[in-house]
Amino acid sequence: MRKQIAAANWKMNLTLKQGEELLDAIMSKPHSLKENQQAVFAVPFPYLAMAQQKLAGKTNVFVAAQNCYSKKSGAYTGEVSVEMLQSLGIQFVVLGHSERREYFTESNQLLADKLNICLGYSITPIFCCGEPLHIREANTQNEYVTRQLEESLYHLTAAQVQKIVIAYEPIWAIGTGKTASSAQAQEMHAYIRQQLAGKYGQAIADSVPILYGGSVKASNAVELFTQPDVDGGLVGGASLIAEEFVAIINALK
Ligand code: 13P
Protein backbone atom coordinates (compact mmCIF):
# COMPACT_ATOMS: atom_id res chain seq x y z
CA MET A 1 0.00 0.00 0.00
CA ARG A 2 1.25 3.48 -0.89
CA LYS A 3 2.71 5.48 2.01
CA GLN A 4 0.87 8.50 3.37
CA ILE A 5 2.92 11.24 4.90
CA ALA A 6 2.26 14.33 7.00
CA ALA A 7 5.45 16.36 6.61
CA ALA A 8 6.17 19.50 8.61
CA ASN A 9 8.39 22.10 6.97
CA TRP A 10 9.49 24.50 9.69
CA LYS A 11 11.40 26.60 7.12
CA MET A 12 13.60 29.22 8.86
CA ASN A 13 11.48 29.52 11.99
CA LEU A 14 11.77 28.90 15.75
CA THR A 15 14.62 29.03 18.25
CA LEU A 16 16.08 25.78 19.56
CA LYS A 17 13.95 26.00 22.71
CA GLN A 18 10.80 26.71 20.72
CA GLY A 19 11.56 23.77 18.45
CA GLU A 20 12.04 21.45 21.42
CA GLU A 21 8.80 22.63 22.97
CA LEU A 22 6.90 22.19 19.71
CA LEU A 23 8.10 18.59 19.25
CA ASP A 24 7.28 17.82 22.90
CA ALA A 25 3.81 19.33 22.50
CA ILE A 26 3.10 17.39 19.30
CA MET A 27 4.34 14.09 20.69
CA SER A 28 2.36 14.49 23.91
CA LYS A 29 -0.94 14.69 22.01
CA PRO A 30 -2.72 11.58 20.82
CA HIS A 31 -1.92 10.81 17.22
CA SER A 32 -2.65 7.71 15.26
CA LEU A 33 -0.19 6.64 12.59
CA LYS A 34 -1.20 3.44 10.83
CA GLU A 35 1.43 1.10 9.45
CA ASN A 36 1.62 2.86 6.07
CA GLN A 37 1.55 6.38 7.55
CA GLN A 38 4.47 8.56 8.55
CA ALA A 39 5.03 11.93 10.20
CA VAL A 40 8.16 13.74 9.04
CA PHE A 41 9.68 16.89 10.56
CA ALA A 42 11.86 18.98 8.26
CA VAL A 43 13.69 21.13 10.77
CA PRO A 44 16.51 23.66 10.28
CA PHE A 45 20.01 22.11 10.09
CA PRO A 46 21.10 23.17 13.62
CA TYR A 47 18.11 21.32 15.13
CA LEU A 48 18.52 18.01 13.30
CA ALA A 49 20.41 16.29 16.13
CA MET A 50 17.97 17.57 18.75
CA ALA A 51 14.98 16.36 16.72
CA GLN A 52 16.61 12.99 16.05
CA GLN A 53 17.16 12.52 19.79
CA LYS A 54 13.67 13.62 20.77
CA LEU A 55 11.94 11.43 18.19
CA ALA A 56 14.20 8.38 18.60
CA GLY A 57 12.20 5.21 19.06
CA LYS A 58 8.89 6.75 17.92
CA THR A 59 7.22 4.53 15.38
CA ASN A 60 6.77 5.97 11.87
CA VAL A 61 8.13 9.38 12.89
CA PHE A 62 11.17 10.75 11.05
CA VAL A 63 13.35 13.83 10.81
CA ALA A 64 14.18 15.50 7.49
CA ALA A 65 16.64 18.12 6.36
CA GLN A 66 15.29 21.01 4.29
CA ASN A 67 18.13 20.88 1.78
CA CYS A 68 21.51 19.34 1.07
CA TYR A 69 24.38 19.99 -1.31
CA SER A 70 24.93 18.16 -4.57
CA LYS A 71 28.58 17.22 -3.90
CA LYS A 72 29.92 14.48 -1.70
CA SER A 73 32.34 16.58 0.39
CA GLY A 74 35.02 19.20 0.02
CA ALA A 75 35.62 22.93 -0.04
CA TYR A 76 32.01 24.15 -0.12
CA THR A 77 31.88 26.48 2.86
CA GLY A 78 28.47 26.69 4.44
CA GLU A 79 26.98 23.68 2.69
CA VAL A 80 25.76 20.42 4.23
CA SER A 81 26.44 17.05 2.60
CA VAL A 82 24.23 14.01 2.41
CA GLU A 83 26.97 12.03 4.12
CA MET A 84 26.74 14.39 7.11
CA LEU A 85 22.97 13.92 7.21
CA GLN A 86 23.34 10.17 6.98
CA SER A 87 25.85 10.22 9.83
CA LEU A 88 23.12 11.77 12.01
CA GLY A 89 20.66 9.07 10.97
CA ILE A 90 18.54 11.42 8.85
CA GLN A 91 16.40 9.53 6.34
CA PHE A 92 14.60 12.29 4.38
CA VAL A 93 15.61 15.50 2.60
CA VAL A 94 13.28 18.10 1.09
CA LEU A 95 14.62 19.05 -2.35
CA GLY A 96 13.65 21.80 -4.75
CA HIS A 97 11.28 23.70 -2.52
CA SER A 98 9.96 26.70 -4.44
CA GLU A 99 11.67 29.03 -1.97
CA ARG A 100 15.01 27.42 -2.78
CA ARG A 101 14.28 27.58 -6.49
CA GLU A 102 13.33 31.25 -6.23
CA TYR A 103 15.75 32.74 -3.66
CA PHE A 104 18.71 30.43 -4.23
CA THR A 105 18.22 29.89 -7.96
CA GLU A 106 18.10 26.11 -7.75
CA SER A 107 17.59 24.77 -11.26
CA ASN A 108 16.03 21.53 -12.44
CA GLN A 109 19.54 20.36 -13.40
CA LEU A 110 21.01 21.07 -9.96
CA LEU A 111 18.07 19.22 -8.42
CA ALA A 112 18.78 16.23 -10.64
CA ASP A 113 22.29 16.12 -9.09
CA LYS A 114 20.89 16.49 -5.58
CA LEU A 115 18.44 13.65 -6.21
CA ASN A 116 21.30 11.46 -7.41
CA ILE A 117 23.41 12.03 -4.35
CA CYS A 118 20.51 11.44 -1.95
CA LEU A 119 19.58 8.19 -3.65
CA GLY A 120 23.23 7.15 -3.57
CA TYR A 121 23.09 7.39 0.22
CA SER A 122 19.64 5.82 0.60
CA ILE A 123 18.14 9.07 1.80
CA THR A 124 14.57 9.63 0.62
CA PRO A 125 14.17 12.88 -1.30
CA ILE A 126 10.89 14.75 -0.96
CA PHE A 127 11.03 16.36 -4.38
CA CYS A 128 8.98 19.55 -4.68
CA CYS A 129 7.41 20.78 -7.88
CA GLY A 130 4.67 23.27 -8.69
CA GLU A 131 3.80 26.29 -10.73
CA PRO A 132 3.74 30.04 -10.01
CA LEU A 133 0.55 32.08 -10.31
CA HIS A 134 1.12 33.41 -13.83
CA ILE A 135 1.53 29.87 -15.14
CA ARG A 136 -1.70 28.76 -13.45
CA GLU A 137 -3.49 31.81 -14.86
CA ALA A 138 -2.25 30.91 -18.35
CA ASN A 139 -3.46 27.34 -17.73
CA THR A 140 -0.04 25.92 -18.61
CA GLN A 141 0.63 24.29 -15.22
CA ASN A 142 0.71 20.78 -16.66
CA GLU A 143 3.48 21.63 -19.12
CA TYR A 144 5.39 23.52 -16.42
CA VAL A 145 5.30 20.63 -13.94
CA THR A 146 6.07 18.10 -16.67
CA ARG A 147 9.26 19.99 -17.43
CA GLN A 148 10.28 19.97 -13.78
CA LEU A 149 9.77 16.20 -13.69
CA GLU A 150 11.52 15.60 -17.01
CA GLU A 151 14.59 17.66 -16.18
CA SER A 152 15.07 16.52 -12.59
CA LEU A 153 13.65 13.00 -12.37
CA TYR A 154 13.46 11.29 -15.70
CA HIS A 155 17.09 10.18 -15.76
CA LEU A 156 16.35 8.00 -12.72
CA THR A 157 15.73 4.28 -13.03
CA ALA A 158 12.35 2.82 -12.10
CA ALA A 159 13.91 1.37 -8.93
CA GLN A 160 15.15 4.85 -7.94
CA VAL A 161 11.85 6.58 -8.66
CA GLN A 162 10.15 4.12 -6.33
CA LYS A 163 12.32 5.52 -3.53
CA ILE A 164 11.26 9.15 -3.85
CA VAL A 165 8.36 11.19 -2.53
CA ILE A 166 6.90 13.99 -4.65
CA ALA A 167 5.35 17.13 -3.18
CA TYR A 168 3.15 19.22 -5.45
CA GLU A 169 3.22 22.76 -4.14
CA PRO A 170 1.43 25.35 -6.25
CA ILE A 171 3.48 28.46 -5.44
CA TRP A 172 0.40 30.68 -5.44
CA ALA A 173 -0.95 28.68 -2.50
CA ILE A 174 2.17 28.78 -0.32
CA GLY A 175 1.91 30.97 2.75
CA THR A 176 -0.88 32.93 1.10
CA GLY A 177 -3.81 31.35 2.87
CA LYS A 178 -5.06 30.38 -0.63
CA THR A 179 -5.38 26.64 -0.96
CA ALA A 180 -5.79 24.84 -4.22
CA SER A 181 -9.26 23.35 -4.12
CA SER A 182 -9.28 19.65 -3.42
CA ALA A 183 -10.37 19.18 -7.04
CA GLN A 184 -7.40 21.24 -8.33
CA ALA A 185 -5.02 19.27 -6.11
CA GLN A 186 -6.47 15.92 -7.20
CA GLU A 187 -6.33 16.95 -10.86
CA MET A 188 -2.62 17.79 -10.71
CA HIS A 189 -1.72 14.79 -8.55
CA ALA A 190 -3.49 12.47 -11.00
CA TYR A 191 -1.70 14.22 -13.85
CA ILE A 192 1.71 13.75 -12.19
CA ARG A 193 0.93 10.09 -11.55
CA GLN A 194 -0.15 9.65 -15.15
CA GLN A 195 3.14 11.20 -16.33
CA LEU A 196 5.09 8.81 -14.09
CA ALA A 197 3.03 5.91 -15.42
CA GLY A 198 3.84 6.94 -18.99
CA LYS A 199 7.53 6.93 -18.21
CA TYR A 200 7.89 4.12 -15.66
CA GLY A 201 4.68 2.08 -15.84
CA GLN A 202 1.52 2.14 -13.77
CA ALA A 203 2.78 -0.04 -10.90
CA ILE A 204 5.72 2.28 -10.23
CA ALA A 205 3.53 5.38 -10.57
CA ASP A 206 1.04 3.90 -8.12
CA SER A 207 3.76 3.34 -5.54
CA VAL A 208 5.06 6.94 -5.37
CA PRO A 209 3.51 9.08 -2.62
CA ILE A 210 2.47 12.53 -3.89
CA LEU A 211 1.98 15.09 -1.12
CA TYR A 212 0.11 18.37 -1.47
CA GLY A 213 1.65 21.57 -0.09
CA GLY A 214 0.18 25.05 0.07
CA SER A 215 -1.77 26.35 3.08
CA VAL A 216 -2.69 22.90 4.41
CA LYS A 217 -4.44 23.39 7.75
CA ALA A 218 -6.39 21.28 10.21
CA SER A 219 -9.57 22.66 8.65
CA ASN A 220 -8.85 21.54 5.07
CA ALA A 221 -6.58 18.52 5.56
CA VAL A 222 -9.32 15.86 5.61
CA GLU A 223 -10.87 17.12 2.39
CA LEU A 224 -7.48 17.30 0.64
CA PHE A 225 -6.19 13.97 1.94
CA THR A 226 -9.31 12.06 0.99
CA GLN A 227 -8.66 12.76 -2.70
CA PRO A 228 -7.50 9.48 -4.24
CA ASP A 229 -4.13 10.74 -5.50
CA VAL A 230 -3.30 13.00 -2.53
CA ASP A 231 -1.14 10.99 -0.15
CA GLY A 232 -0.66 13.57 2.57
CA GLY A 233 0.81 17.03 2.86
CA LEU A 234 3.94 19.15 3.14
CA VAL A 235 2.90 21.76 5.65
CA GLY A 236 4.51 25.11 6.41
CA GLY A 237 2.73 27.59 8.69
CA ALA A 238 0.32 25.12 10.31
CA SER A 239 3.17 22.78 11.23
CA LEU A 240 4.41 25.36 13.74
CA ILE A 241 1.24 24.99 15.85
CA ALA A 242 1.06 21.72 17.78
CA GLU A 243 -2.75 21.27 17.71
CA GLU A 244 -2.86 22.05 14.00
CA PHE A 245 -0.14 19.62 13.02
CA VAL A 246 -1.49 16.81 15.20
CA ALA A 247 -4.89 17.26 13.53
CA ILE A 248 -3.16 17.15 10.13
CA ILE A 249 -1.40 13.89 11.08
CA ASN A 250 -4.72 12.48 12.18
CA ALA A 251 -6.32 13.56 8.88
CA LEU A 252 -4.24 11.04 6.90
CA LYS A 253 -6.76 8.62 5.45
P1 13P B 1 2.32 26.87 3.91
O1 13P B 1 1.69 25.62 4.49
O2 13P B 1 2.74 27.85 4.97
O3 13P B 1 1.49 27.45 2.82
O4 13P B 1 3.69 26.40 3.24
C1 13P B 1 3.66 25.35 2.35
C2 13P B 1 5.03 24.93 2.11
O5 13P B 1 5.81 25.64 1.49
C3 13P B 1 5.47 23.66 2.69
O6 13P B 1 6.70 23.30 2.22
XYZ file of N, CA and C in Angstrom, residues 28-224:
591
model
N 3.163 14.776 22.708
C 2.357 14.495 23.911
C 0.872 14.384 23.585
N 0.483 14.759 22.369
C -0.945 14.690 22.010
C -1.219 13.361 21.302
N -2.434 12.859 21.451
C -2.722 11.577 20.816
C -2.696 11.675 19.294
N -1.884 10.854 18.676
C -1.923 10.809 17.221
C -1.861 9.362 16.790
N -2.527 9.110 15.682
C -2.645 7.708 15.264
C -1.989 7.560 13.908
N -0.841 6.908 13.869
C -0.190 6.641 12.594
C -0.348 5.154 12.303
N -1.053 4.853 11.214
C -1.195 3.443 10.834
C 0.130 2.971 10.227
N 0.171 1.693 9.910
C 1.429 1.099 9.450
C 2.013 1.807 8.222
N 1.142 2.243 7.312
C 1.623 2.865 6.066
C 1.678 4.391 6.172
N 1.564 4.920 7.380
C 1.547 6.383 7.548
C 2.778 6.861 8.313
N 3.268 8.031 7.907
C 4.470 8.558 8.547
C 4.297 10.048 8.848
N 4.911 10.486 9.929
C 5.033 11.925 10.199
C 6.512 12.267 10.049
N 6.781 13.352 9.327
C 8.164 13.743 9.044
C 8.329 15.213 9.448
N 9.424 15.512 10.122
C 9.677 16.887 10.564
C 10.925 17.419 9.868
N 10.727 18.339 8.938
C 11.862 18.977 8.260
C 12.234 20.221 9.056
N 13.287 20.073 9.835
C 13.692 21.130 10.767
C 14.953 21.807 10.227
N 15.270 23.008 10.702
C 16.514 23.657 10.275
C 17.738 22.804 10.645
N 18.809 22.929 9.862
C 20.010 22.110 10.091
C 20.466 22.068 11.557
N 20.536 23.238 12.264
C 21.102 23.172 13.623
C 20.245 22.373 14.597
N 19.005 22.040 14.210
C 18.114 21.323 15.132
C 17.971 19.841 14.765
N 18.689 19.402 13.746
C 18.517 18.014 13.305
C 18.853 17.027 14.425
N 19.979 17.252 15.099
C 20.409 16.294 16.127
C 19.417 16.295 17.290
N 18.968 17.471 17.673
C 17.971 17.565 18.752
C 16.709 16.790 18.369
N 16.229 17.011 17.147
C 14.984 16.364 16.724
C 15.176 14.846 16.638
N 16.331 14.428 16.130
C 16.614 12.990 16.053
C 16.540 12.363 17.446
N 17.136 13.061 18.418
C 17.155 12.520 19.785
C 15.761 12.463 20.372
N 15.020 13.547 20.180
C 13.673 13.618 20.765
C 12.729 12.586 20.160
N 12.901 12.312 18.882
C 11.939 11.434 18.193
C 12.444 9.991 18.097
N 13.625 9.740 18.674
C 14.202 8.385 18.601
C 13.219 7.380 19.206
N 13.042 6.283 18.523
C 12.202 5.214 19.060
C 10.717 5.403 18.793
N 10.321 6.546 18.238
C 8.888 6.751 17.920
C 8.586 6.062 16.588
N 7.530 5.310 16.573
C 7.215 4.531 15.377
C 6.678 5.424 14.262
N 7.244 5.242 13.074
C 6.774 5.965 11.870
C 6.940 7.481 11.948
N 7.863 7.941 12.782
C 8.129 9.381 12.894
C 9.592 9.613 12.506
N 9.829 10.557 11.601
C 11.165 10.754 11.048
C 11.536 12.232 11.014
N 12.835 12.467 10.932
C 13.354 13.832 10.806
C 13.886 14.008 9.388
N 13.682 15.199 8.835
C 14.180 15.502 7.485
C 15.016 16.763 7.529
N 15.968 16.844 6.601
C 16.643 18.118 6.365
C 15.833 18.880 5.310
N 16.035 20.193 5.261
C 15.286 21.012 4.295
C 16.049 21.203 2.991
N 17.274 20.687 2.951
C 18.126 20.884 1.775
C 19.387 20.053 1.978
N 20.166 19.909 0.943
C 21.509 19.340 1.066
C 22.297 19.832 -0.139
N 23.596 19.565 -0.146
C 24.385 19.990 -1.311
C 24.512 18.826 -2.282
N 24.892 19.174 -3.511
C 24.928 18.161 -4.573
C 26.266 17.420 -4.635
N 27.261 17.877 -3.864
C 28.579 17.223 -3.902
C 28.779 16.386 -2.647
N 29.699 15.427 -2.779
C 29.920 14.477 -1.701
C 30.566 15.133 -0.474
N 31.628 15.909 -0.710
C 32.337 16.578 0.385
C 33.305 17.568 -0.254
N 33.972 18.339 0.573
C 35.015 19.205 0.020
C 34.870 20.658 0.408
N 35.514 21.514 -0.367
C 35.625 22.934 -0.038
C 34.376 23.678 -0.513
N 33.289 23.496 0.210
C 32.014 24.147 -0.117
C 31.482 24.798 1.163
N 32.164 25.846 1.572
C 31.876 26.478 2.858
C 30.394 26.790 3.008
N 29.861 26.369 4.135
C 28.469 26.686 4.444
C 27.475 25.659 3.962
N 27.923 24.683 3.200
C 26.985 23.680 2.685
C 26.954 22.436 3.591
N 25.948 21.623 3.418
C 25.760 20.417 4.229
C 25.628 19.226 3.290
N 26.444 18.198 3.515
C 26.442 17.051 2.604
C 25.457 15.978 3.056
N 25.115 15.133 2.116
C 24.229 14.007 2.408
C 24.912 13.029 3.362
N 26.232 12.922 3.213
C 26.968 12.030 4.118
C 26.856 12.512 5.573
N 26.910 13.834 5.746
C 26.736 14.386 7.110
C 25.351 14.041 7.643
N 24.344 14.211 6.784
C 22.969 13.916 7.213
C 22.842 12.443 7.571
N 23.422 11.612 6.731
C 23.341 10.169 6.982
C 24.022 9.819 8.307
N 25.129 10.529 8.590
C 25.853 10.221 9.830
C 25.036 10.586 11.073
N 24.032 11.444 10.897
C 23.121 11.768 12.011
C 21.921 10.832 12.033
N 21.808 9.975 11.040
C 20.656 9.072 10.965
C 19.452 9.673 10.264
N 19.656 10.769 9.562
C 18.536 11.423 8.851
C 18.146 10.570 7.643
N 16.858 10.405 7.439
C 16.399 9.532 6.341
C 15.650 10.250 5.226
N 15.341 11.540 5.409
C 14.598 12.288 4.383
C 15.251 13.649 4.146
N 15.173 14.127 2.918
C 15.606 15.501 2.604
C 14.581 16.139 1.674
N 14.146 17.346 1.994
C 13.284 18.104 1.090
C 14.178 18.703 0.005
N 13.809 18.512 -1.236
C 14.617 19.048 -2.349
C 13.757 19.893 -3.276
N 14.320 21.008 -3.717
C 13.655 21.796 -4.748
C 12.435 22.543 -4.277
N 12.402 22.873 -2.975
C 11.279 23.699 -2.520
C 11.248 24.988 -3.340
N 10.070 25.502 -3.578
C 9.959 26.699 -4.444
C 10.750 27.872 -3.877
N 10.886 27.925 -2.541
C 11.673 29.029 -1.971
C 13.153 28.858 -2.312
N 13.618 27.644 -2.373
C 15.014 27.424 -2.782
C 15.170 27.682 -4.279
N 14.193 27.307 -5.050
C 14.278 27.577 -6.490
C 14.303 29.086 -6.729
N 13.449 29.816 -5.980
C 13.333 31.248 -6.235
C 14.483 32.058 -5.625
N 14.766 31.867 -4.330
C 15.751 32.736 -3.660
C 17.183 32.253 -3.833
N 17.355 30.974 -4.120
C 18.714 30.428 -4.226
C 18.961 29.838 -5.611
N 18.112 30.241 -6.530
C 18.222 29.895 -7.956
C 18.547 28.420 -8.208
N 17.885 27.546 -7.510
C 18.100 26.108 -7.752
C 17.389 25.714 -9.048
N 18.144 25.137 -9.951
C 17.592 24.771 -11.258
C 17.171 23.306 -11.269
N 16.410 22.940 -12.274
C 16.025 21.535 -12.442
C 17.267 20.652 -12.549
N 18.311 21.149 -13.208
C 19.543 20.361 -13.396
C 20.268 20.151 -12.061
N 20.366 21.221 -11.274
C 21.008 21.074 -9.962
C 20.227 20.065 -9.122
N 18.905 20.139 -9.212
C 18.073 19.220 -8.416
C 18.245 17.777 -8.869
N 18.495 17.593 -10.159
C 18.783 16.228 -10.645
C 20.031 15.700 -9.936
N 21.055 16.540 -9.784
C 22.288 16.124 -9.090
C 22.013 15.837 -7.612
N 21.196 16.693 -6.999
C 20.891 16.491 -5.577
C 20.108 15.190 -5.376
N 19.187 14.913 -6.300
C 18.442 13.648 -6.212
C 19.408 12.471 -6.301
N 20.341 12.556 -7.232
C 21.299 11.457 -7.411
C 22.075 11.190 -6.136
N 22.553 12.262 -5.521
C 23.415 12.034 -4.352
C 22.589 11.497 -3.184
N 21.365 11.979 -3.026
C 20.507 11.444 -1.949
C 20.253 9.961 -2.154
N 19.905 9.598 -3.382
C 19.580 8.193 -3.646
C 20.814 7.321 -3.472
N 21.979 7.885 -3.763
C 23.230 7.152 -3.573
C 23.489 6.824 -2.111
N 22.912 7.614 -1.216
C 23.094 7.390 0.221
C 21.832 6.820 0.878
N 20.911 6.378 0.070
C 19.644 5.820 0.598
C 18.884 6.803 1.478
N 18.955 8.073 1.116
C 18.137 9.071 1.804
C 16.962 9.387 0.890
N 15.766 9.419 1.444
C 14.567 9.630 0.620
C 14.378 11.107 0.316
N 14.444 11.484 -0.969
C 14.171 12.880 -1.300
C 12.669 13.138 -1.345
N 12.264 14.257 -0.766
C 10.892 14.747 -0.957
C 11.026 15.848 -2.010
N 10.759 15.483 -3.251
C 11.034 16.362 -4.378
C 9.835 17.277 -4.633
N 10.078 18.585 -4.525
C 8.979 19.549 -4.675
C 8.887 20.055 -6.115
N 7.665 20.177 -6.574
C 7.414 20.780 -7.877
C 6.154 21.620 -7.751
N 5.881 22.429 -8.748
C 4.674 23.267 -8.690
C 4.868 24.563 -9.427
N 3.756 25.145 -9.829
C 3.799 26.294 -10.726
C 3.510 27.621 -10.018
N 4.094 28.722 -10.534
C 3.743 30.041 -10.012
C 2.379 30.506 -10.544
N 1.901 31.601 -9.986
C 0.547 32.084 -10.313
C 0.351 32.370 -11.800
N 1.351 33.019 -12.434
C 1.118 33.411 -13.829
C 0.992 32.188 -14.737
N 1.638 31.111 -14.351
C 1.529 29.868 -15.137
C 0.139 29.259 -14.946
N -0.350 29.281 -13.719
C -1.705 28.761 -13.452
C -2.729 29.615 -14.202
N -2.519 30.929 -14.185
C -3.492 31.810 -14.862
C -3.492 31.586 -16.378
N -2.316 31.198 -16.902
C -2.247 30.914 -18.350
C -2.661 29.465 -18.651
N -3.014 28.741 -17.586
C -3.455 27.342 -17.725
C -2.392 26.457 -18.388
N -1.116 26.755 -18.063
C -0.042 25.919 -18.610
C 0.697 25.171 -17.489
N -0.017 24.950 -16.369
C 0.629 24.291 -15.223
C 1.065 22.865 -15.530
N 0.320 22.163 -16.363
C 0.710 20.777 -16.658
C 2.059 20.735 -17.377
N 2.215 21.591 -18.367
C 3.476 21.632 -19.122
C 4.626 22.035 -18.189
N 4.355 23.003 -17.318
C 5.388 23.519 -16.417
C 5.884 22.410 -15.469
N 4.939 21.694 -14.882
C 5.299 20.632 -13.936
C 5.956 19.462 -14.678
N 5.461 19.169 -15.871
C 6.071 18.095 -16.666
C 7.548 18.372 -16.884
N 7.861 19.629 -17.187
C 9.257 19.994 -17.434
C 10.101 19.806 -16.166
N 9.539 20.177 -15.030
C 10.282 19.972 -13.775
C 10.574 18.486 -13.572
N 9.577 17.654 -13.856
C 9.772 16.203 -13.692
C 10.794 15.686 -14.699
N 10.618 16.096 -15.950
C 11.515 15.602 -17.011
C 12.968 15.936 -16.708
N 13.199 17.200 -16.310
C 14.587 17.656 -16.177
C 15.256 17.224 -14.867
N 14.461 16.918 -13.867
C 15.073 16.524 -12.591
C 14.980 15.034 -12.304
N 13.914 14.392 -12.781
C 13.652 13.003 -12.365
C 13.867 11.950 -13.442
N 13.640 12.329 -14.701
C 13.458 11.287 -15.705
C 14.738 10.538 -16.090
N 15.876 10.979 -15.551
C 17.094 10.184 -15.763
C 17.163 9.026 -14.760
N 16.278 9.036 -13.759
C 16.347 8.002 -12.722
C 15.790 6.687 -13.247
N 16.272 5.594 -12.678
C 15.726 4.282 -13.033
C 14.387 4.102 -12.307
N 13.636 3.113 -12.747
C 12.355 2.817 -12.096
C 12.579 2.495 -10.617
N 13.635 1.747 -10.328
C 13.913 1.372 -8.931
C 14.192 2.622 -8.090
N 14.853 3.606 -8.691
C 15.147 4.846 -7.945
C 13.886 5.688 -7.734
N 13.069 5.759 -8.776
C 11.854 6.577 -8.665
C 10.935 6.041 -7.572
N 10.965 4.739 -7.384
C 10.148 4.125 -6.327
C 10.583 4.573 -4.940
N 11.790 5.143 -4.854
C 12.315 5.523 -3.529
C 12.089 6.999 -3.222
N 11.432 7.729 -4.126
C 11.258 9.152 -3.846
C 9.819 9.465 -3.439
N 9.675 10.644 -2.848
C 8.356 11.191 -2.535
C 8.256 12.479 -3.334
N 7.097 12.732 -3.917
C 6.903 13.991 -4.653
C 5.979 14.881 -3.835
N 6.284 16.173 -3.802
C 5.354 17.129 -3.181
C 4.945 18.135 -4.251
N 3.655 18.196 -4.532
C 3.148 19.219 -5.453
C 2.771 20.433 -4.627
N 3.467 21.541 -4.900
C 3.216 22.758 -4.138
C 2.969 23.918 -5.101
N 1.704 24.192 -5.404
C 1.430 25.353 -6.250
C 1.907 26.613 -5.530
N 2.807 27.364 -6.150
C 3.476 28.459 -5.436
C 2.471 29.524 -4.991
N 1.418 29.681 -5.779
C 0.395 30.683 -5.443
C -0.389 30.312 -4.194
N -0.218 29.110 -3.700
C -0.954 28.680 -2.497
C -0.046 28.556 -1.285
N 1.228 28.948 -1.430
C 2.171 28.777 -0.315
C 2.200 30.028 0.538
N 1.838 29.868 1.795
C 1.906 30.974 2.746
C 0.956 32.105 2.422
N 0.026 31.861 1.525
C -0.881 32.925 1.102
C -2.250 32.773 1.731
N -2.475 31.625 2.362
C -3.815 31.350 2.868
C -4.721 30.808 1.770
N -4.292 30.936 0.505
C -5.064 30.383 -0.626
C -4.700 28.918 -0.746
N -5.688 28.056 -0.755
C -5.385 26.640 -0.959
C -5.903 26.268 -2.333
N -5.187 25.396 -3.012
C -5.787 24.839 -4.215
C -7.031 24.088 -3.748
N -8.084 24.124 -4.522
C -9.260 23.353 -4.121
C -8.860 21.884 -4.146
N -9.622 21.076 -3.434
C -9.278 19.650 -3.419
C -9.359 19.099 -4.844
N -10.263 19.651 -5.651
C -10.371 19.177 -7.044
C -9.128 19.580 -7.842
N -8.632 20.812 -7.621
C -7.403 21.243 -8.331
C -6.214 20.386 -7.901
N -6.134 20.097 -6.606
C -5.018 19.272 -6.114
C -5.114 17.878 -6.730
N -6.299 17.282 -6.657
C -6.471 15.924 -7.199
C -6.120 15.894 -8.689
N -6.561 16.918 -9.411
C -6.329 16.946 -10.861
C -4.825 16.922 -11.161
N -4.063 17.754 -10.447
C -2.620 17.791 -10.713
C -1.925 16.521 -10.209
N -2.343 16.018 -9.058
C -1.721 14.785 -8.553
C -1.965 13.634 -9.523
N -3.186 13.542 -10.040
C -3.491 12.469 -10.995
C -2.670 12.663 -12.262
N -2.495 13.931 -12.646
C -1.703 14.219 -13.849
C -0.242 13.785 -13.642
N 0.315 14.134 -12.475
C 1.712 13.749 -12.186
C 1.837 12.225 -12.203
N 0.868 11.553 -11.598
C 0.929 10.085 -11.551
C 0.833 9.502 -12.965
N 0.000 10.124 -13.768
C -0.151 9.654 -15.151
C 1.158 9.842 -15.934
N 1.839 10.977 -15.672
C 3.138 11.199 -16.326
C 4.145 10.130 -15.900
N 4.163 9.841 -14.596
C 5.087 8.809 -14.089
C 4.748 7.453 -14.698
N 3.456 7.195 -14.844
C 3.026 5.908 -15.424
C 3.496 5.812 -16.868
N 3.410 6.930 -17.596
C 3.839 6.937 -18.990
C 5.323 6.636 -19.112
N 6.075 7.104 -18.148
C 7.535 6.931 -18.212
C 7.982 5.605 -17.576
N 7.368 5.265 -16.440
C 7.890 4.124 -15.658
C 6.907 2.953 -15.520
N 5.681 3.142 -15.994
C 4.676 2.076 -15.843
C 3.766 2.368 -14.662
N 2.558 1.814 -14.756
C 1.521 2.138 -13.766
C 1.884 1.663 -12.355
N 2.504 0.496 -12.244
C 2.782 -0.040 -10.904
C 3.752 0.869 -10.152
N 4.754 1.372 -10.868
C 5.723 2.284 -10.225
C 5.003 3.587 -9.859
N 4.240 4.120 -10.816
C 3.530 5.380 -10.567
C 2.607 5.240 -9.360
N 1.977 4.103 -9.229
C 1.037 3.897 -8.118
C 1.745 3.768 -6.777
N 3.059 3.536 -6.804
C 3.762 3.343 -5.537
C 4.373 4.644 -4.987
N 4.392 5.700 -5.798
C 5.064 6.945 -5.366
C 4.083 7.846 -4.604
N 4.383 8.162 -3.341
C 3.507 9.083 -2.618
C 3.612 10.493 -3.209
N 2.474 11.141 -3.406
C 2.466 12.532 -3.891
C 1.741 13.371 -2.839
N 2.511 14.261 -2.199
C 1.979 15.095 -1.125
C 1.520 16.423 -1.702
N 0.538 17.021 -1.063
C 0.109 18.369 -1.471
C 0.665 19.381 -0.469
N 1.174 20.503 -0.970
C 1.649 21.570 -0.091
C 1.116 22.912 -0.539
N 0.699 23.713 0.388
C 0.178 25.051 0.074
C -1.009 25.333 0.970
N -0.722 25.961 2.129
C -1.771 26.345 3.078
C -2.626 25.162 3.543
N -1.967 24.008 3.762
C -2.689 22.898 4.406
C -2.888 23.281 5.868
N -4.112 23.061 6.359
C -4.443 23.385 7.749
C -5.307 22.249 8.298
N -5.507 22.293 9.608
C -6.387 21.282 10.210
C -7.755 21.322 9.536
N -8.204 22.518 9.173
C -9.572 22.663 8.653
C -9.747 22.166 7.216
N -8.657 22.022 6.456
C -8.846 21.544 5.072
C -8.136 20.212 4.802
N -7.422 19.700 5.807
C -6.583 18.516 5.562
C -7.419 17.285 5.192
N -8.538 17.079 5.880
C -9.324 15.862 5.607
C -9.806 15.891 4.162
N -10.344 17.028 3.755
C -10.870 17.119 2.387
C -9.761 16.904 1.344
N -8.591 17.497 1.589
C -7.483 17.303 0.638
C -7.007 15.849 0.645
